mmCIF file of C-alpha atoms in Angstrom:
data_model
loop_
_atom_site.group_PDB
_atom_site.id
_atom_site.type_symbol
_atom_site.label_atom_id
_atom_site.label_comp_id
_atom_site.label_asym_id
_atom_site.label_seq_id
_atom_site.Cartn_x
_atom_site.Cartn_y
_atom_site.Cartn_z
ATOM 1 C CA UNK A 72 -62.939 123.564 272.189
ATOM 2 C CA UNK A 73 -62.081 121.374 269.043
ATOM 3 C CA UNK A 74 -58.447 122.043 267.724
ATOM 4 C CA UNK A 75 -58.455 124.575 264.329
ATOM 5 C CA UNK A 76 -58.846 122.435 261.107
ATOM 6 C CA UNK A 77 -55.147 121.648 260.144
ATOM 7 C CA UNK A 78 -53.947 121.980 263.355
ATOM 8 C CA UNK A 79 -54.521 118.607 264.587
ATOM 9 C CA UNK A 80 -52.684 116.395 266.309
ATOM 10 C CA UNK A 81 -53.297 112.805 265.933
ATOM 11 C CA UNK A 82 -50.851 111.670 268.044
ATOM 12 C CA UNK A 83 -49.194 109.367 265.328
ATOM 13 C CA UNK A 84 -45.879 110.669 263.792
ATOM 14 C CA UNK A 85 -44.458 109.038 261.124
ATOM 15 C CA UNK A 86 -41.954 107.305 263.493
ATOM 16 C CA UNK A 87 -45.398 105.384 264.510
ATOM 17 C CA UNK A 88 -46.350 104.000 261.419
ATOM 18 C CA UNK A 89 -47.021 100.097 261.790
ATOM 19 C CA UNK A 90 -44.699 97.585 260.933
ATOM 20 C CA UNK A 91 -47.704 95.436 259.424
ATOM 21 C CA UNK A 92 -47.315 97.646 256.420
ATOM 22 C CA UNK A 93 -44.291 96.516 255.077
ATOM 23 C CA UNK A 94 -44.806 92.730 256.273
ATOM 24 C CA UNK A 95 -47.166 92.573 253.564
ATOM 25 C CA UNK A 96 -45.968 94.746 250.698
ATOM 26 C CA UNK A 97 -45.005 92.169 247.536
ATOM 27 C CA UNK A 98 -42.303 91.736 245.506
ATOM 28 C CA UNK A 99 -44.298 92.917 242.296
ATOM 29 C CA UNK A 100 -44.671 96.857 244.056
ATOM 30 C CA UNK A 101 -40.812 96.692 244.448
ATOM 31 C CA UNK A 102 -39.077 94.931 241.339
ATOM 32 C CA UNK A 103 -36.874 96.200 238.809
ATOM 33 C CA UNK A 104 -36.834 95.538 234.806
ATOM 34 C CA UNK A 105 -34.615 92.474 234.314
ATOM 35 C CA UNK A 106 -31.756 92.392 232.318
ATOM 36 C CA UNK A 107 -31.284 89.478 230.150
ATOM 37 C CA UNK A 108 -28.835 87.775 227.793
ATOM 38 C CA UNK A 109 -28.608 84.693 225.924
ATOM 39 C CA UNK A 110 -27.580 81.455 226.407
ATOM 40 C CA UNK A 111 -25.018 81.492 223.249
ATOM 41 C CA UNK A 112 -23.663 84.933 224.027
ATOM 42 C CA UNK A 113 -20.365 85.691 224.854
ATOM 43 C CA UNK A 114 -19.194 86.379 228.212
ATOM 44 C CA UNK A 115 -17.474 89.369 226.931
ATOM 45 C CA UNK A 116 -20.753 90.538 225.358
ATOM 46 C CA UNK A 117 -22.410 89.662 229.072
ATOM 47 C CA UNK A 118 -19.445 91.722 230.654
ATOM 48 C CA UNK A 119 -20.446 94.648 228.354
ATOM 49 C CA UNK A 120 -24.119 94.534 229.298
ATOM 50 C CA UNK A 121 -23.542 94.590 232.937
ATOM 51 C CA UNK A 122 -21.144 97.529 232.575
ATOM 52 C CA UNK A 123 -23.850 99.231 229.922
ATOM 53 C CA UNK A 124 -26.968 98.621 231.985
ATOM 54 C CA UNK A 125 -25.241 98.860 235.120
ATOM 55 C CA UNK A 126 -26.735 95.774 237.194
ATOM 56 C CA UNK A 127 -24.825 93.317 239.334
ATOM 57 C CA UNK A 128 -26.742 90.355 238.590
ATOM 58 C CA UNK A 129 -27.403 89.042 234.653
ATOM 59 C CA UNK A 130 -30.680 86.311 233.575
ATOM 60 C CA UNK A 131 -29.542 84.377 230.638
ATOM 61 C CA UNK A 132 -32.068 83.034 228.528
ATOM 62 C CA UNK A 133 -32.789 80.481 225.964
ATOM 63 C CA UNK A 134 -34.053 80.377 222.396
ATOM 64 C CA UNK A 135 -37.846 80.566 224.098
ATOM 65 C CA UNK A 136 -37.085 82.961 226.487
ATOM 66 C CA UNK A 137 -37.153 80.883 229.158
ATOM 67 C CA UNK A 138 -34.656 81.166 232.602
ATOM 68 C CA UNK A 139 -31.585 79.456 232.237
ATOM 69 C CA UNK A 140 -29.286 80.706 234.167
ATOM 70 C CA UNK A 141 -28.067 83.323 236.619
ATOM 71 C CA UNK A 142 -24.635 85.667 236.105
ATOM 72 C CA UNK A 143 -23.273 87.502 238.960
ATOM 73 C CA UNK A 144 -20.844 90.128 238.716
ATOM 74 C CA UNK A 145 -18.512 87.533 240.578
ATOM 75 C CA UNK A 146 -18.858 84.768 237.849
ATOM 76 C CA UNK A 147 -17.741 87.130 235.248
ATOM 77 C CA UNK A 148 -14.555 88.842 237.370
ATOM 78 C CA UNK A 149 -13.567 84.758 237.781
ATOM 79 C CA UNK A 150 -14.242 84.161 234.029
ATOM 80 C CA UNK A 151 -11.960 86.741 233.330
ATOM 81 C CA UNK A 152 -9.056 86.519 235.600
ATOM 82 C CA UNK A 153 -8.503 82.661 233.464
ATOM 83 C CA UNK A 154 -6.982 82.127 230.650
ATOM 84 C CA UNK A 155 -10.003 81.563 227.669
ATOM 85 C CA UNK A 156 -10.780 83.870 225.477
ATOM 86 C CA UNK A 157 -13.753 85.841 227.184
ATOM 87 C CA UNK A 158 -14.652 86.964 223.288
ATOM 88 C CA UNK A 159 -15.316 82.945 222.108
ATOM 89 C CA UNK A 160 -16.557 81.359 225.535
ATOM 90 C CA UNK A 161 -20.461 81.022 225.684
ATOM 91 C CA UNK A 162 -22.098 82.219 229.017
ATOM 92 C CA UNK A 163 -23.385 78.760 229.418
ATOM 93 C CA UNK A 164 -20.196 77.382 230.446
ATOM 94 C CA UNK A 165 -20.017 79.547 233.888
ATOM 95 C CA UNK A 166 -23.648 80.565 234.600
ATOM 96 C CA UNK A 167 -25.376 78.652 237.962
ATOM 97 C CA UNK A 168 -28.026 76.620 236.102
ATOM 98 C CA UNK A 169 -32.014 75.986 236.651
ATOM 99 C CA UNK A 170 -32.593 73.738 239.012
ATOM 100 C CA UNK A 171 -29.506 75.521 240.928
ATOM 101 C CA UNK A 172 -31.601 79.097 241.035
ATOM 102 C CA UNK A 173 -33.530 80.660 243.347
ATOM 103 C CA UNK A 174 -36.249 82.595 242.209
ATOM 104 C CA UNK A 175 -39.293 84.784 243.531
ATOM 105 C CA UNK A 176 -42.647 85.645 241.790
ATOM 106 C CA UNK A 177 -44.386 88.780 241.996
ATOM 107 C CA UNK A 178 -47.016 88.100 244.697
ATOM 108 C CA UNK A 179 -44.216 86.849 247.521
ATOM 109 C CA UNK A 180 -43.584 89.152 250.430
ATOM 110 C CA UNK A 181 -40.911 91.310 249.896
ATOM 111 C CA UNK A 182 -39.281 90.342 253.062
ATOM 112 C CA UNK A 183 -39.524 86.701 252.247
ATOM 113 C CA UNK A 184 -37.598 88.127 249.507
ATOM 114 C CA UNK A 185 -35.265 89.442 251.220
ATOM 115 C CA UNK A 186 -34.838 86.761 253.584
ATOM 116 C CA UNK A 187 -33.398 84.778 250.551
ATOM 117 C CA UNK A 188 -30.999 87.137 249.356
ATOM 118 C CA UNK A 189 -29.540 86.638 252.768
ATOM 119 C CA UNK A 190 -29.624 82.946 253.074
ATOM 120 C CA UNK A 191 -28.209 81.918 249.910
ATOM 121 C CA UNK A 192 -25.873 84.973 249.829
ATOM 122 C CA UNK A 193 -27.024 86.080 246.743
ATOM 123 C CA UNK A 194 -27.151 89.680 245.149
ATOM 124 C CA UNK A 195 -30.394 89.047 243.231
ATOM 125 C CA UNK A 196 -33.316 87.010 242.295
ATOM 126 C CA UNK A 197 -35.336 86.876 239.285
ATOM 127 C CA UNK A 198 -38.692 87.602 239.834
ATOM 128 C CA UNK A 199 -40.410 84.865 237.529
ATOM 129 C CA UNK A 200 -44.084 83.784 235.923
ATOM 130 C CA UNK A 201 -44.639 80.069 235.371
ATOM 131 C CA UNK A 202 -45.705 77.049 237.113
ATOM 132 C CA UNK A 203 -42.743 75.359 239.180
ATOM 133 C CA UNK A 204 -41.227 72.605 237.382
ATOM 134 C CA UNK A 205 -41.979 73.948 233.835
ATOM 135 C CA UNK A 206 -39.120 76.265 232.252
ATOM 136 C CA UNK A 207 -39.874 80.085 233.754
ATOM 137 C CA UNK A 208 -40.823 83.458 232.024
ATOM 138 C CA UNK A 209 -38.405 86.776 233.692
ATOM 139 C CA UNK A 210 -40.617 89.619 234.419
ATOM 140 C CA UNK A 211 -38.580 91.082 237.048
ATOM 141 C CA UNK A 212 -35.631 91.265 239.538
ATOM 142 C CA UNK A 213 -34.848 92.549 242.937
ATOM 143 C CA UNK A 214 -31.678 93.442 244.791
ATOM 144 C CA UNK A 215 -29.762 94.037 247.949
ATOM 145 C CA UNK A 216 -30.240 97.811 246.263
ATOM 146 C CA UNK A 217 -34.379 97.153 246.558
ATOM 147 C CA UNK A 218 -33.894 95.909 250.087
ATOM 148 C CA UNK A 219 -31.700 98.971 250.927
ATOM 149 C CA UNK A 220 -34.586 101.611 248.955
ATOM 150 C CA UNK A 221 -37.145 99.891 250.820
ATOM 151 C CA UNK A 222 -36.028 100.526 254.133
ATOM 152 C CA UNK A 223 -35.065 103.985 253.398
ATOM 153 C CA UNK A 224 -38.509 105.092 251.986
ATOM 154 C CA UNK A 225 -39.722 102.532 255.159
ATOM 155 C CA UNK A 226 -38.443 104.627 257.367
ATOM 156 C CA UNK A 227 -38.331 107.804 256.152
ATOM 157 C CA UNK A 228 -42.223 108.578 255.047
ATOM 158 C CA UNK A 229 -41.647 112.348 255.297
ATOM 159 C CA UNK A 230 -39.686 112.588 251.856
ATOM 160 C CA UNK A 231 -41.438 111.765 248.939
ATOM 161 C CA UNK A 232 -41.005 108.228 247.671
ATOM 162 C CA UNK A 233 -38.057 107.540 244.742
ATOM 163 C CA UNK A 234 -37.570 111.897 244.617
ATOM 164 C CA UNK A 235 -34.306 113.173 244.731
ATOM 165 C CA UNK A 236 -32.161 113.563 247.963
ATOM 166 C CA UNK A 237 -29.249 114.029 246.945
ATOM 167 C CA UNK B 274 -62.637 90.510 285.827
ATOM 168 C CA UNK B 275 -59.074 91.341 285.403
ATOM 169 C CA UNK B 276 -57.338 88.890 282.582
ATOM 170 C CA UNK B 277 -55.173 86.254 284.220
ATOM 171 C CA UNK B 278 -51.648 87.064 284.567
ATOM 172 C CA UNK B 279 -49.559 85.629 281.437
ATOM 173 C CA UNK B 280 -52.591 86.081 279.004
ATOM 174 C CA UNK B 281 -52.843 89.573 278.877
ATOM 175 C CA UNK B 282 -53.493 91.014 275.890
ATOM 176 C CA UNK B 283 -51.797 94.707 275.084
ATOM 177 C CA UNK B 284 -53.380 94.918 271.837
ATOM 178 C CA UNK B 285 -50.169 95.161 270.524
ATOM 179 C CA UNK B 286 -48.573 92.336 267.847
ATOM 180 C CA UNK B 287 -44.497 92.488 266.663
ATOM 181 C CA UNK B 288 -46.045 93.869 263.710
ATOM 182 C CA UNK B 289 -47.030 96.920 265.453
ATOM 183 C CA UNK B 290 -43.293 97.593 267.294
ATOM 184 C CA UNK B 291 -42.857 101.715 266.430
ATOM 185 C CA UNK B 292 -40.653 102.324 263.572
ATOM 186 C CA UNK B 293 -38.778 104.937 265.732
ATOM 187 C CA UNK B 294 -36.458 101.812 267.098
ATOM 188 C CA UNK B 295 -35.169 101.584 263.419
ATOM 189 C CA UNK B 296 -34.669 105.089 263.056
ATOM 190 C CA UNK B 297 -32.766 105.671 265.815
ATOM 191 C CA UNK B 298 -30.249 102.776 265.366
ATOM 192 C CA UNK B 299 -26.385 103.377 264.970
ATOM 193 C CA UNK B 300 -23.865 102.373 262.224
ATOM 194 C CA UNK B 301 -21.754 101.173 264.724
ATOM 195 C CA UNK B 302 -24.302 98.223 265.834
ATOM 196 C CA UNK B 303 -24.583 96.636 262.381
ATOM 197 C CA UNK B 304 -21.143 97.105 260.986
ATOM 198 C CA UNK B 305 -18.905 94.044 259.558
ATOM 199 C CA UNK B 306 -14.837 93.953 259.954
ATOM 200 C CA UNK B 307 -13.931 95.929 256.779
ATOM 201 C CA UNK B 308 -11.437 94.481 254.083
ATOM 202 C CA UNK B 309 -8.359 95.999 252.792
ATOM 203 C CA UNK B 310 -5.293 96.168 250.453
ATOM 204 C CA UNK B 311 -2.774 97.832 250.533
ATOM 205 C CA UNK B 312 -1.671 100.515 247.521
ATOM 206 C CA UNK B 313 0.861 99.458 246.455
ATOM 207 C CA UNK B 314 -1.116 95.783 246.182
ATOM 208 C CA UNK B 315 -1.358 94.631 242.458
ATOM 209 C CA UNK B 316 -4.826 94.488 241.021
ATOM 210 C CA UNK B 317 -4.339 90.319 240.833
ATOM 211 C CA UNK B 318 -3.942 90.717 244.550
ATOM 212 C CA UNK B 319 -7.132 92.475 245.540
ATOM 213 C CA UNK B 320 -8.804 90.199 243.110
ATOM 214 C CA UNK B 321 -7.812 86.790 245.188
ATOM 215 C CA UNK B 322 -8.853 89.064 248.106
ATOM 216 C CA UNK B 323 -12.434 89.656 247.223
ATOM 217 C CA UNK B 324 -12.610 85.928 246.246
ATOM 218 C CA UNK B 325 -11.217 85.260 249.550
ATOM 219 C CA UNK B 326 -12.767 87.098 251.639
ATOM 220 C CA UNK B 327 -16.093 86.972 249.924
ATOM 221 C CA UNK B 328 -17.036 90.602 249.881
ATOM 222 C CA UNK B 329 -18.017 93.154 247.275
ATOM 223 C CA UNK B 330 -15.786 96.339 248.442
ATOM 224 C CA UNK B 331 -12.544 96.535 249.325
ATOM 225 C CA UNK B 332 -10.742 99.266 250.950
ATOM 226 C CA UNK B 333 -7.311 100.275 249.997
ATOM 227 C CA UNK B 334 -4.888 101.709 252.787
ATOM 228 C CA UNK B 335 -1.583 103.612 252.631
ATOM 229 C CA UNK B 336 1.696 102.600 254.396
ATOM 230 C CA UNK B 337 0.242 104.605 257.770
ATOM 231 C CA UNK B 338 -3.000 101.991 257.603
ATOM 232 C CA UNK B 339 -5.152 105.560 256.768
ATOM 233 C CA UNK B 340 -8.029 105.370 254.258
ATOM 234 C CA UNK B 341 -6.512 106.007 250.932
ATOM 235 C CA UNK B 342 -9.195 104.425 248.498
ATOM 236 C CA UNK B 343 -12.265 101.994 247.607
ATOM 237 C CA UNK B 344 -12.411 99.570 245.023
ATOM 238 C CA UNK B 345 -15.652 97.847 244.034
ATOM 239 C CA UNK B 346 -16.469 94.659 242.234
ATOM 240 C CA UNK B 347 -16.788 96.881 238.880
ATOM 241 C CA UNK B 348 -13.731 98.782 238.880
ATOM 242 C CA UNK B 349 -11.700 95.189 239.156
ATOM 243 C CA UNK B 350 -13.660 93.832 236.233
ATOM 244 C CA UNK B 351 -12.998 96.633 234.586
ATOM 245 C CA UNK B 352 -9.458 96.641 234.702
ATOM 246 C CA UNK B 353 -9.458 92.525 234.398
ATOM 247 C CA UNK B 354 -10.863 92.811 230.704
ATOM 248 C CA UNK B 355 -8.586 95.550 229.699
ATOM 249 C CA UNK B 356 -5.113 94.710 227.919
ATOM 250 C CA UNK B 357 -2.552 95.245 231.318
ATOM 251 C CA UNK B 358 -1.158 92.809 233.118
ATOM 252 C CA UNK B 359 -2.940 92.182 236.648
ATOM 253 C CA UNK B 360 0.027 90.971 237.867
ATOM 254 C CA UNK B 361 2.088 94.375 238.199
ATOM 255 C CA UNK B 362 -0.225 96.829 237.887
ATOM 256 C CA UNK B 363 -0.827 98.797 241.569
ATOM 257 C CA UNK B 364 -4.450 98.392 242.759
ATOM 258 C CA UNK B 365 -3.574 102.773 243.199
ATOM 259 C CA UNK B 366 -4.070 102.755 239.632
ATOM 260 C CA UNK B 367 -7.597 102.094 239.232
ATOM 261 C CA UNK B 368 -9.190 102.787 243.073
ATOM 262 C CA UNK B 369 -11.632 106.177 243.949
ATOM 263 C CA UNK B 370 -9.462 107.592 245.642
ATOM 264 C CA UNK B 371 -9.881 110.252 248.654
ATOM 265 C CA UNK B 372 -11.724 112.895 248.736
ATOM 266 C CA UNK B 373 -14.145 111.104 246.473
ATOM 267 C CA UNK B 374 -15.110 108.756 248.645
ATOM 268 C CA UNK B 375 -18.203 108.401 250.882
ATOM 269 C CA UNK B 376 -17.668 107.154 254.314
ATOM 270 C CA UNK B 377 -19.563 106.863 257.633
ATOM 271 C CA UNK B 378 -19.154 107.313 261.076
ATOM 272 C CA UNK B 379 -20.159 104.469 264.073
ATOM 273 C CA UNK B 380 -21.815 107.132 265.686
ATOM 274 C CA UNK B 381 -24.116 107.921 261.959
ATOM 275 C CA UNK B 382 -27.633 106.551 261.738
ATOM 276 C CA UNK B 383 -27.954 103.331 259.963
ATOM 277 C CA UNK B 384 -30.485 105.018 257.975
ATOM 278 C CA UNK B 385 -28.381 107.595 256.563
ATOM 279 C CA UNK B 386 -25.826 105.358 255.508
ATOM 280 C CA UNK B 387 -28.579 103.850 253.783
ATOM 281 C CA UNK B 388 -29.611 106.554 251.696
ATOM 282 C CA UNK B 389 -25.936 107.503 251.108
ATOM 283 C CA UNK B 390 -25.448 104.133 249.143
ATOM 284 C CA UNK B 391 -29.103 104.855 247.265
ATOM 285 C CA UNK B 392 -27.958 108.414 246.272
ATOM 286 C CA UNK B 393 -24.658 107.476 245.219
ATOM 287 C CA UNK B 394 -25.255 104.868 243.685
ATOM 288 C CA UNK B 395 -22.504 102.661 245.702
ATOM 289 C CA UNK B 396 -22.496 99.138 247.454
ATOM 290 C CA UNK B 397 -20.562 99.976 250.502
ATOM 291 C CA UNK B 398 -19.198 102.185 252.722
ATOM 292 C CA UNK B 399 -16.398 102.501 255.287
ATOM 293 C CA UNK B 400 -16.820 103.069 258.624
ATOM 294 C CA UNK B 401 -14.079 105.609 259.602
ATOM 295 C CA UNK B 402 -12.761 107.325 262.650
ATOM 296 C CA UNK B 403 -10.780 110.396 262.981
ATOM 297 C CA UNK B 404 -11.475 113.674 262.005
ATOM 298 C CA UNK B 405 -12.922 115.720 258.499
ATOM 299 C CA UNK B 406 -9.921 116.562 256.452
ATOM 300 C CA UNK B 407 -7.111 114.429 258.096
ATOM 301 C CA UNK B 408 -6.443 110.672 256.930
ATOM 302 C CA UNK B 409 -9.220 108.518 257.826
ATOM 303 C CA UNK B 410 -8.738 105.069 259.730
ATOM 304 C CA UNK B 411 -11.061 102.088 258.492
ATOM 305 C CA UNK B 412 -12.759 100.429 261.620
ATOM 306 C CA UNK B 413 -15.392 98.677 259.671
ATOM 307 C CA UNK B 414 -17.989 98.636 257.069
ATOM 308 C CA UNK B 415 -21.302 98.620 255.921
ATOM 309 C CA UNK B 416 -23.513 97.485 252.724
ATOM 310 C CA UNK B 417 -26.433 96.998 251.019
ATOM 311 C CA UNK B 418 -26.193 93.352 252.339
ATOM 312 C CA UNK B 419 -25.959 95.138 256.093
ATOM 313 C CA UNK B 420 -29.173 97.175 254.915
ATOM 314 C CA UNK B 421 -31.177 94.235 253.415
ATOM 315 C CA UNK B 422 -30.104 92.388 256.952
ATOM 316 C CA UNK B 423 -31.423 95.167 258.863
ATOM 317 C CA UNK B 424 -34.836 94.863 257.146
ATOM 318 C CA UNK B 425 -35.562 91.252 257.481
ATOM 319 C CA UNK B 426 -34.280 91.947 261.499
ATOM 320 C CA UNK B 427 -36.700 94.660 261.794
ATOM 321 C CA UNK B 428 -39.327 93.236 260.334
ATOM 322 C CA UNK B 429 -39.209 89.426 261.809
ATOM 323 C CA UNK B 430 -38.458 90.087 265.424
ATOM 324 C CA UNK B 431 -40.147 86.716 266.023
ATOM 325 C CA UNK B 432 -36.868 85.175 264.777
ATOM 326 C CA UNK B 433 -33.920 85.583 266.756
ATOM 327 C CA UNK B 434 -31.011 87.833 265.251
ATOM 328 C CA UNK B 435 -28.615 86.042 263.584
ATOM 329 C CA UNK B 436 -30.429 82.747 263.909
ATOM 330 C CA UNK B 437 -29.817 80.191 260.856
ATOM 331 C CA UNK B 438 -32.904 80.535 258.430
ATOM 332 C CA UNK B 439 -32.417 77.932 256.250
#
């Protein structure tokens, strides 16, 4: 006798669900709006944006809107434990600098991804459009916080995807 | 014709490796030596302490060496662009303090601790020991960096653990 409709049992829980899946998920299905500033802004005005949009990583930009530089949460706490005036000193002066950045485009594996985060010891990268060599467009970012949602909705398939747990 | 021995194929790749090994898997394998100040420690202090120690979270202890509060990479920026002196202000001043905080146990699922960081919103937690409602001792902690580790592990088991990937 064939089990009733709805009944059936496959013999897959979601405990069994194939690694291969996330091996090839991208970095595009995953990333995060970036949040930029610019090259001439303040570091007090970049301080402000990281505590307004609440990200741990900064993209600075120049006049094209091209990458320039990275800010981490730790560039700005050293910036402002000196002695300058964080109101008059220009990001530029403490960001890491193209070619110094690492950087990810949307159609790299998310654990290649990830894989950088941990080998440069780095919080985020800026997901990026452009050929190498020529000054990059920002469409995106991801994070140690991407990493961490990813292998939370990885494992746990049974709760719907980005819903509330709390 | 049997296959000869040492060319068998299962019909299984790494890729395939049930996610149930993940699920099951303790805080206590993947947690790192936790940080921490102590109270009374100025907030210049636990600054050179992050610096030095080169983590995001540090945990702040009382005279007993019990959990007393967390301070993150925000809250010291925070208070470094405010108008006090670094110097002599207590790090008590401006730490989440108990019962506000979230902790973990060794014997939690790494998963878990996961989602706690993704619902609230935090980069860290301790790993405590000791019982609900009495002071907490520290044994170790866990972070989104622990998390975005545990993905790339789980997901390249070709490469050995801990191997150098650069």
């Amino acid at each position: 006798a064939r089990p009733r409709v709805g009944y059936y049992f496959t013999g897959k829980t979601g405990a069994e669900v194939p690694l291969a899946e996330i091996k090839e998920r991208k970095v595009g299905e995953y990333q995060s709006i970036p949040v930029v500033v610019g090259e001439s802004d303040s570091v007090y005005d970049a301080i402000s944006a990281m505590f307004l949009e609440d990200v741990g990583t900064l993209f600075v930009v120049d006049q094209a809107s091209r990458l320039a530089g990275v800010l981490s949460r730790k560039d700005l706490l050293r910036a402002s434990i000196g002695k300058q005036e964080l109101e008059s000193m220009p990001v530029s002066i403490i960001m890491t600098r193209m070619p110094n950045i690492t950087v990810c485009k949307k159609d790299d594996l998310l654990i290649e991804a990830a894989s950088l985060l941990i080998e440069r010891q780095i919080d985020a990268l800026p997901v990026v459009n452009g050929e190498d060599n020529h000054p990059y467009e920002v469409v995106g970012r991801v994070t140690k916080t991407t990493m961490t949602k990813a292998l939370v909705d990885l494992v746990q398939t049974e709760r719907p995807l980005g819903g509330d747990r709390s």
